[in-house]
PDB file of C-alpha atoms in Angstrom:
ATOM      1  CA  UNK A  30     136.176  16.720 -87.629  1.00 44.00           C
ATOM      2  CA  UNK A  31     137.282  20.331 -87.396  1.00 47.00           C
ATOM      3  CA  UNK A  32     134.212  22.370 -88.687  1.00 49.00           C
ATOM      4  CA  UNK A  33     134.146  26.155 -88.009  1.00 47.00           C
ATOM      5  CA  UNK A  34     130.849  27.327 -88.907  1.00 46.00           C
ATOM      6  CA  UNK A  35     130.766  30.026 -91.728  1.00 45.00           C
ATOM      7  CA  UNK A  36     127.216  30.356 -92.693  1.00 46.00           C
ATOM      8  CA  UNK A  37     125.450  26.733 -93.915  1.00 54.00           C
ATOM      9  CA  UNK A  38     129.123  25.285 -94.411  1.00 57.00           C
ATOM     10  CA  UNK A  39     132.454  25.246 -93.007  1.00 57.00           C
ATOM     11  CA  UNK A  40     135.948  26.261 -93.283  1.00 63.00           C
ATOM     12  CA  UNK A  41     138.514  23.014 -94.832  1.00 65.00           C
ATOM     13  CA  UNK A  42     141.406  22.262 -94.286  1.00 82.00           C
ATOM     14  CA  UNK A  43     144.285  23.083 -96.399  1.00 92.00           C
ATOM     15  CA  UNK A  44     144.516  18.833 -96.287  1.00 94.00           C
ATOM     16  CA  UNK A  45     142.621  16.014 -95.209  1.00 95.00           C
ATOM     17  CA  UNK A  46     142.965  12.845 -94.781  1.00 96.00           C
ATOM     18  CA  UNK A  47     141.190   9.470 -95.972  1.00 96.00           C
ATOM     19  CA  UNK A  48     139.721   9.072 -92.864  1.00 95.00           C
ATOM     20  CA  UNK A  49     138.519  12.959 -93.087  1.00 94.00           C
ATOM     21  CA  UNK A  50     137.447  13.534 -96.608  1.00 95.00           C
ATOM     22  CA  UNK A  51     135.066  10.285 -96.306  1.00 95.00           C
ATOM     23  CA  UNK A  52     133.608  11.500 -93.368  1.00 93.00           C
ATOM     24  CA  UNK A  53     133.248  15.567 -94.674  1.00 92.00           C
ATOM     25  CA  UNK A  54     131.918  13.903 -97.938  1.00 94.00           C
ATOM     26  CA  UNK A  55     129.505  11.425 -96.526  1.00 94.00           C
ATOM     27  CA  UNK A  56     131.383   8.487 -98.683  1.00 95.00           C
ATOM     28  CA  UNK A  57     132.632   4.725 -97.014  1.00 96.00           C
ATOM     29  CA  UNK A  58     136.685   4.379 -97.555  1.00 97.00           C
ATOM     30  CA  UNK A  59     135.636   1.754-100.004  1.00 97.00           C
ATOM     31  CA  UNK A  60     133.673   4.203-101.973  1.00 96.00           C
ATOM     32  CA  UNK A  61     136.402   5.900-102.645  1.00 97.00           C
ATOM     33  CA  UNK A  62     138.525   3.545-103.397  1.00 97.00           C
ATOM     34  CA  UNK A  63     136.530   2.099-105.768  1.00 97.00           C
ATOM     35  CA  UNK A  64     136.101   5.517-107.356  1.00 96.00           C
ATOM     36  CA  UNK A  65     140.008   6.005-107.486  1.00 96.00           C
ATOM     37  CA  UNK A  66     140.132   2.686-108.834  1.00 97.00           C
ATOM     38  CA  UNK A  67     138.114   3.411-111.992  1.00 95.00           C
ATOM     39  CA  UNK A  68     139.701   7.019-112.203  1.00 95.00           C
ATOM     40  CA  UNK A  69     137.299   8.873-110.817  1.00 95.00           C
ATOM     41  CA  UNK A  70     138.990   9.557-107.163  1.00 97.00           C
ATOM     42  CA  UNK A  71     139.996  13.160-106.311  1.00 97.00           C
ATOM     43  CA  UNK A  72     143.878  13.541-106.868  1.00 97.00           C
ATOM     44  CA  UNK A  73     145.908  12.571-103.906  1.00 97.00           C
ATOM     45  CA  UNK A  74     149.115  13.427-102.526  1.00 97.00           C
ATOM     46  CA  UNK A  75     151.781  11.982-100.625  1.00 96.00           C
ATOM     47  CA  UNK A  76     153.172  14.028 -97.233  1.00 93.00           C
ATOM     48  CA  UNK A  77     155.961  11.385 -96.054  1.00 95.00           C
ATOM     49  CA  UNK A  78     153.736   8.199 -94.969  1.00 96.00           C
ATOM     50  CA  UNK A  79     150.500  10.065 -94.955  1.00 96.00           C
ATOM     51  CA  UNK A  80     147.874  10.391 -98.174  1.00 96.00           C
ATOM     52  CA  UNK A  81     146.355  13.501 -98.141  1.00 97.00           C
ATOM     53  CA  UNK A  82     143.714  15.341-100.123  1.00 97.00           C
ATOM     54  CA  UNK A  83     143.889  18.965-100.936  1.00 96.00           C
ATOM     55  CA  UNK A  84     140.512  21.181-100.762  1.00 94.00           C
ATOM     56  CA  UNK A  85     141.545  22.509-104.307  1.00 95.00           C
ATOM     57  CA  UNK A  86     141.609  18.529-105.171  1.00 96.00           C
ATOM     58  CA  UNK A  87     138.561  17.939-103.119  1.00 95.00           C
ATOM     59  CA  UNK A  88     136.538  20.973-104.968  1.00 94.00           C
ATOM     60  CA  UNK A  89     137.969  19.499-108.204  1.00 96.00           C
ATOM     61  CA  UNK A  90     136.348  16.208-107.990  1.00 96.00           C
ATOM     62  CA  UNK A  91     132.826  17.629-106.188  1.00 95.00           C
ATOM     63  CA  UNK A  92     132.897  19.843-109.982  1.00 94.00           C
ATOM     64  CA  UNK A  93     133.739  16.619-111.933  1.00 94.00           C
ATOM     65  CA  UNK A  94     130.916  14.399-110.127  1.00 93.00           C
ATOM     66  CA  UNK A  95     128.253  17.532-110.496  1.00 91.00           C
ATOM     67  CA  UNK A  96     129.310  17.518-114.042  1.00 91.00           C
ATOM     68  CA  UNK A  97     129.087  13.453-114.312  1.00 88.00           C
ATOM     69  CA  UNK A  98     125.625  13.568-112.864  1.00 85.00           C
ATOM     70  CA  UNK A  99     124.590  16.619-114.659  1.00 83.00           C
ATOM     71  CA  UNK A 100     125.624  14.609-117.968  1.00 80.00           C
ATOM     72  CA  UNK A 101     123.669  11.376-117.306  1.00 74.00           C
ATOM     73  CA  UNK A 102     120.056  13.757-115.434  1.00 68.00           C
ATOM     74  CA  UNK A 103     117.946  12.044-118.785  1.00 64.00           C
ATOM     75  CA  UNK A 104     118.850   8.741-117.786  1.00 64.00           C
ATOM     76  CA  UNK A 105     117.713   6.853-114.597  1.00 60.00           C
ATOM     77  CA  UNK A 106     119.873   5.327-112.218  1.00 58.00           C
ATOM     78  CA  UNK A 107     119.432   1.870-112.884  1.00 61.00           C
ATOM     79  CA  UNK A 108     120.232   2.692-116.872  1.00 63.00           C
ATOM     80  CA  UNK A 109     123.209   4.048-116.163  1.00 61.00           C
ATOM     81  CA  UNK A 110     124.397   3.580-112.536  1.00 61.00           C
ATOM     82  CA  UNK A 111     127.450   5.466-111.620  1.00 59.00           C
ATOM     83  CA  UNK A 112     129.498   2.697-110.269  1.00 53.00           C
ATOM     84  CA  UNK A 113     129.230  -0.721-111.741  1.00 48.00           C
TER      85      UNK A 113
END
């Protein structure tokens, strides 16, 4: 992965790929698939044959995850688990 340090973080790409965003978000292909599946995927986009992600897209869904969490913090995981 191309990280260029900037502090605690790093710089993204305009675009990444599957392959990329799982691995700069920590999350198995499958995740995200799953995720996408039930709606909950970050908006993808089609470049040719390739599926990319934009950062704006990526940020997007990070805010809309927070926000899901942030939503269920009374409940405990096994109430209300975020992927059935």
């Amino acid at each position: 992965m191309n990280k260029q340090a900037i502090g605690y973080g790093y710089m993204p790409r305009a675009a990444d790929s599957i392959p990329q965003f799982c691995e700069g978000h920590n999350i198995s292909r499958t995740h995200l698939y799953e995720l996408i599946k039930q709606g909950k995927g970050p908006r993808l986009m089609k470049l040719g044959r390739r599926t990319l992600i934009s950062a704006e897209a990526a940020a997007e869904w990070r805010a809309r995850m927070e926000a899901e969490t942030a939503s269920n913090a009374g409940q405990s995981f096994w109430e209300n688990p975020l992927i059935a």
